[in-house]
Structure formats: structure tokens, C-alpha cells
Amino acid sequence: QVQRTDSLVVVEPFFQSLKDVAGLFIGAKPVAMRLSLAQSLPASIYVDVSKLRQILQIFLTNAAKFTAQGEISLNASYSEPNLIISIKDSGTGIPESKLKSLFDPFQQADHDQAMRDRGSGLGLAIAKRLADLLGGTISISSRYGSGTTIELTLPVILPKAETAEQLDQTQNRAQPQRQLRML
Ligand code: ADP
């Protein structure tokens, strides 16, 4: 039985560390890694951070694996009561016929044999299980040949009263490059 354990997470360093890890996944490939945090994001949230991190690392691993060049962007915003996180890549994309079965265990789109050999086909099935456990939903939009966007919508609880200082920081945050695409 998998338990859910929420804790208070400071949003910005959390995403920054994910961005850094994604950079490691990308390695030496000519792929830029971007992070875009919307102004709507609270400074901190209650969430099961290890499960959230696991889900997002699965998405980022895939994005890095299937993107040879271009860009991967990690975008986060908040729309009450949801945290909305999308990862957009300029990689191979996924054939339409494969999109529906992607969350089934051991399913791999057979568009890239070399990549297929390296994966287990379990990543998205695990991500889906974890998202279900947290009351979240995952959606994927992709066109074969022109990249993939995967989005996690996750209800989160905010700390009762953010301190004036925290609110201030939120409001003073640099203007985000908001690039969310509706799925
Ligand atoms: P794997 O271990 O093969 O990566 P996943 O369940 O994580 O297993 O992914 C299943 C399949 O979905 C992958 O084999 C790949 O064909 C496809 N896929 C997932 N994410 C992407 C992406 N960002 N770009 C292209 N294809 C993807």
C-alpha cells in the first residue's frame, strides 16, 4: 500500500532543482532547458513532494530521451485549486495511433527502435498511478515529428496564510514567459 505524505514545499527551488536534473538527462545534446514559473504560483504549497518529483522526472527523462535538438521547457502555474505543470519538448513526437495506450504498462511507441530498447515502457504507467494517488490528471498532446507536451494537473493545498513577506516575494517575481498551451 503506497502512502501519501504531504509536506510544505517552497516552490521555486523545487522547480529549479528539477530543471538542473533535467539538464543532466540532456547531457551534451544541443537541447536548451528552460524553466518558466507563472506569477500565479504561490511561494509554497503542501504536496507529496517525492511523488510529484518522481512523476516529473519520468516526464523529463522521456523529454530528454526523445529530443535530439531544440528545447525542453518546464512550465508551472497555479489555478485554484490546481498546480499545473507542463513539459514541452521539440523531440520526435508520438504517433497519434499510440497516444491512447501510452499509460498502459510496457507500452512503447515503436517510432524509435533505439530508444525503445533503452526503456522499460513502465515510466508513464507509474506516473499515471502516482498522479491518480494524488488526485491529479495527466494529459499528453503530441504530433509525430513535432514534439510533445505533457501536462500534470494536481490539486494542492496552500498554507493557511502566506506571510506578508512571502506574498511580497510572489508579487515581485520577475515577469514569467508564460507559454502554456491548452491541451
Ligand atoms: P519508456 O521506458 O519506454 O520511456 P514510458 O512509459 O515512459 O516508457 O513511455 C512510453 C513510450 O511513450 C516511450 O517508449 C515513447 O515511445 C513514448 N514517449 C513518452 N514520452 C515521450 C516524449 N516526450 N517524446 C516522444 N515519445 C515519448
CSV table of C-alpha atoms and ligand atoms in Angstrom, one decimal:
chain,number,residue,atom,x,y,z
A,1,GLN,CA,0.0,0.0,0.0
A,2,VAL,CA,1.5,3.3,-1.1
A,3,GLN,CA,1.0,6.1,1.3
A,4,ARG,CA,0.7,9.7,0.5
A,5,THR,CA,2.8,12.1,2.6
A,6,ASP,CA,2.3,15.8,2.1
A,7,SER,CA,4.8,18.4,3.3
A,8,LEU,CA,5.3,22.1,2.8
A,9,VAL,CA,7.4,22.7,-0.3
A,10,VAL,CA,8.9,26.0,-1.3
A,11,VAL,CA,8.0,26.1,-5.0
A,12,GLU,CA,10.9,27.9,-6.7
A,13,PRO,CA,13.8,25.8,-5.5
A,14,PHE,CA,11.8,22.7,-6.1
A,15,PHE,CA,11.4,23.5,-9.8
A,16,GLN,CA,14.9,24.8,-10.1
A,17,SER,CA,16.3,21.5,-8.9
A,18,LEU,CA,14.1,19.6,-11.4
A,19,LYS,CA,15.5,21.9,-14.1
A,20,ASP,CA,19.0,21.1,-13.0
A,21,VAL,CA,18.3,17.3,-13.0
A,22,ALA,CA,16.8,17.6,-16.5
A,23,GLY,CA,20.0,19.3,-17.6
A,24,LEU,CA,21.8,16.1,-16.5
A,25,PHE,CA,19.4,13.9,-18.5
A,26,ILE,CA,20.0,16.1,-21.6
A,27,GLY,CA,23.8,15.8,-21.3
A,28,ALA,CA,25.8,17.1,-24.2
A,29,LYS,CA,22.9,17.3,-26.7
A,30,PRO,CA,22.2,20.7,-28.2
A,31,VAL,CA,18.9,21.0,-26.3
A,32,ALA,CA,18.1,24.1,-24.2
A,33,MET,CA,16.4,23.5,-20.9
A,34,ARG,CA,14.0,26.3,-19.8
A,35,LEU,CA,12.0,26.9,-16.7
A,36,SER,CA,9.0,29.2,-16.6
A,37,LEU,CA,7.2,29.9,-13.4
A,38,ALA,CA,4.0,31.8,-13.7
A,39,GLN,CA,3.1,34.7,-11.5
A,40,SER,CA,0.1,32.8,-10.3
A,41,LEU,CA,2.3,30.3,-8.4
A,42,PRO,CA,2.2,30.5,-4.7
A,43,ALA,CA,5.5,30.7,-2.9
A,44,SER,CA,4.9,27.4,-1.1
A,45,ILE,CA,2.4,24.6,-1.3
A,46,TYR,CA,1.5,21.4,0.5
A,47,VAL,CA,2.2,18.4,-1.7
A,48,ASP,CA,3.6,14.9,-1.6
A,49,VAL,CA,6.9,16.2,-3.0
A,50,SER,CA,8.6,12.8,-3.5
A,51,LYS,CA,5.8,11.5,-5.6
A,52,LEU,CA,5.5,14.8,-7.5
A,53,ARG,CA,9.2,14.7,-8.2
A,54,GLN,CA,9.0,11.1,-9.4
A,55,ILE,CA,6.2,12.0,-11.8
A,56,LEU,CA,8.0,15.0,-13.2
A,57,GLN,CA,11.3,13.2,-13.5
A,58,ILE,CA,9.6,10.5,-15.6
A,59,PHE,CA,8.3,13.2,-17.9
A,60,LEU,CA,11.6,15.0,-18.1
A,61,THR,CA,13.6,11.7,-18.7
A,62,ASN,CA,11.3,11.0,-21.7
A,63,ALA,CA,11.5,14.5,-23.0
A,64,ALA,CA,15.3,14.4,-22.8
A,65,LYS,CA,15.4,10.9,-24.3
A,66,PHE,CA,13.3,11.7,-27.3
A,67,THR,CA,14.6,15.2,-28.1
A,68,ALA,CA,17.8,15.3,-30.1
A,69,GLN,CA,17.9,19.1,-30.5
A,70,GLY,CA,15.9,22.2,-29.8
A,71,GLU,CA,14.3,22.9,-26.5
A,72,ILE,CA,12.6,21.4,-23.4
A,73,SER,CA,10.6,23.7,-21.3
A,74,LEU,CA,9.2,23.1,-17.8
A,75,ASN,CA,6.3,25.4,-17.1
A,76,ALA,CA,4.4,25.7,-13.8
A,77,SER,CA,1.3,27.8,-12.9
A,78,TYR,CA,-1.5,27.7,-10.4
A,79,SER,CA,-5.2,27.9,-11.0
A,80,GLU,CA,-7.2,27.3,-7.8
A,81,PRO,CA,-7.0,24.6,-6.6
A,82,ASN,CA,-4.6,23.1,-9.1
A,83,LEU,CA,-0.9,23.2,-9.7
A,84,ILE,CA,-0.5,22.9,-13.5
A,85,ILE,CA,2.8,21.7,-14.7
A,86,SER,CA,3.6,21.1,-18.4
A,87,ILE,CA,6.7,19.9,-20.1
A,88,LYS,CA,7.0,20.7,-23.7
A,89,ASP,CA,9.7,19.3,-26.0
A,90,SER,CA,10.8,19.7,-29.6
A,91,GLY,CA,11.5,16.0,-29.9
A,92,THR,CA,10.2,13.1,-32.1
A,93,GLY,CA,6.6,13.4,-31.1
A,94,ILE,CA,4.4,10.4,-30.7
A,95,PRO,CA,2.3,8.9,-33.5
A,96,GLU,CA,-1.4,9.5,-33.0
A,97,SER,CA,-2.3,5.8,-33.0
A,98,LYS,CA,0.0,5.3,-30.0
A,99,LEU,CA,-1.3,8.2,-27.8
A,100,LYS,CA,-4.1,6.3,-26.2
A,101,SER,CA,-2.2,3.3,-24.9
A,102,LEU,CA,0.8,5.2,-23.6
A,103,PHE,CA,-0.2,4.8,-20.0
A,104,ASP,CA,-0.5,1.0,-20.2
A,105,PRO,CA,2.4,-0.9,-18.7
A,106,PHE,CA,5.1,-1.9,-21.1
A,107,GLN,CA,3.6,0.1,-24.0
A,108,GLN,CA,6.2,1.9,-26.1
A,109,ALA,CA,5.5,3.8,-29.2
A,110,ASP,CA,7.6,2.0,-31.8
A,111,HIS,CA,8.7,5.1,-33.6
A,112,ASP,CA,12.3,4.9,-32.4
A,113,GLN,CA,13.7,1.4,-32.1
A,114,ALA,CA,17.0,2.6,-30.5
A,115,MET,CA,15.1,4.5,-27.8
A,116,ARG,CA,12.7,1.6,-27.3
A,117,ASP,CA,15.5,-0.7,-26.5
A,118,ARG,CA,16.6,1.6,-23.7
A,119,GLY,CA,13.3,2.0,-21.9
A,120,SER,CA,11.0,-0.3,-20.0
A,121,GLY,CA,7.7,1.1,-21.1
A,122,LEU,CA,6.8,1.5,-17.4
A,123,GLY,CA,7.5,5.2,-16.9
A,124,LEU,CA,4.2,6.6,-17.9
A,125,ALA,CA,2.2,3.8,-16.3
A,126,ILE,CA,4.0,4.6,-13.0
A,127,ALA,CA,3.5,8.3,-13.5
A,128,LYS,CA,-0.3,7.7,-14.0
A,129,ARG,CA,-0.5,5.5,-10.9
A,130,LEU,CA,1.2,8.2,-8.8
A,131,ALA,CA,-0.9,11.0,-10.3
A,132,ASP,CA,-4.1,9.0,-9.5
A,133,LEU,CA,-2.9,8.6,-6.0
A,134,LEU,CA,-2.5,12.3,-5.6
A,135,GLY,CA,-5.9,13.1,-7.2
A,136,GLY,CA,-4.2,14.5,-10.3
A,137,THR,CA,-4.6,14.0,-14.0
A,138,ILE,CA,-2.1,13.7,-16.9
A,139,SER,CA,-2.7,14.7,-20.5
A,140,ILE,CA,-0.5,14.4,-23.5
A,141,SER,CA,-0.7,16.2,-26.7
A,142,SER,CA,1.8,15.4,-29.4
A,143,ARG,CA,2.2,15.3,-33.2
A,144,TYR,CA,4.6,12.9,-34.7
A,145,GLY,CA,7.5,14.8,-35.9
A,146,SER,CA,6.9,18.0,-34.0
A,147,GLY,CA,7.3,17.4,-30.3
A,148,THR,CA,5.3,16.6,-27.3
A,149,THR,CA,3.6,18.4,-24.4
A,150,ILE,CA,2.7,16.5,-21.3
A,151,GLU,CA,0.7,18.2,-18.6
A,152,LEU,CA,0.0,17.3,-15.0
A,153,THR,CA,-2.9,18.9,-13.2
A,154,LEU,CA,-2.7,18.4,-9.4
A,155,PRO,CA,-4.9,19.8,-6.7
A,156,VAL,CA,-2.8,21.2,-3.9
A,157,ILE,CA,-3.4,22.8,-0.6
A,158,LEU,CA,-1.9,26.2,0.2
A,159,PRO,CA,-0.5,27.2,3.6
A,160,LYS,CA,-3.3,28.9,5.6
A,161,ALA,CA,-1.8,32.4,5.5
A,162,GLU,CA,1.2,33.1,3.5
A,163,THR,CA,3.2,35.6,5.4
A,164,ALA,CA,3.3,39.2,4.0
A,165,GLU,CA,6.9,38.6,3.1
A,166,GLN,CA,6.1,35.5,1.1
A,167,LEU,CA,3.3,37.3,-0.7
A,168,ASP,CA,5.6,40.1,-1.4
A,169,GLN,CA,8.2,37.8,-3.0
A,170,THR,CA,5.5,36.2,-5.1
A,171,GLN,CA,4.4,39.6,-6.4
A,172,ASN,CA,7.9,40.8,-7.0
A,173,ARG,CA,8.9,37.7,-9.0
A,174,ALA,CA,10.2,38.5,-12.4
A,175,GLN,CA,7.7,38.6,-15.2
A,176,PRO,CA,7.3,35.0,-16.4
A,177,GLN,CA,7.5,33.9,-20.0
A,178,ARG,CA,4.2,32.1,-19.9
A,179,GLN,CA,4.0,29.7,-22.7
A,180,LEU,CA,1.3,27.2,-21.7
A,181,ARG,CA,-0.5,25.6,-24.5
A,182,MET,CA,-4.0,24.3,-23.7
A,183,LEU,CA,-4.2,20.5,-24.3
B,1,ADP,P1,9.9,4.2,-21.6
B,1,ADP,O1,10.6,3.5,-20.5
B,1,ADP,O2,9.9,3.5,-22.9
B,1,ADP,O3,10.3,5.6,-21.8
B,1,ADP,P2,7.3,5.3,-20.9
B,1,ADP,O4,6.1,4.6,-20.3
B,1,ADP,O5,8.0,6.4,-20.1
B,1,ADP,O6,8.4,4.1,-21.2
B,1,ADP,O7,7.0,5.9,-22.3
B,1,ADP,C1,6.3,5.0,-23.2
B,1,ADP,C2,6.6,5.5,-24.6
B,1,ADP,O8,5.9,6.7,-24.9
B,1,ADP,C3,8.0,5.7,-24.9
B,1,ADP,O9,8.7,4.5,-25.3
B,1,ADP,C4,7.9,6.6,-26.1
B,1,ADP,O10,7.7,5.9,-27.3
B,1,ADP,C5,6.7,7.4,-25.8
B,1,ADP,N1,7.0,8.8,-25.2
B,1,ADP,C6,6.9,9.2,-23.9
B,1,ADP,N2,7.3,10.4,-23.7
B,1,ADP,C7,7.7,10.9,-25.0
B,1,ADP,C8,8.2,12.1,-25.4
B,1,ADP,N3,8.4,13.2,-24.6
B,1,ADP,N4,8.5,12.2,-26.8
B,1,ADP,C9,8.3,11.1,-27.6
B,1,ADP,N5,7.9,9.9,-27.2
B,1,ADP,C10,7.5,9.8,-25.9
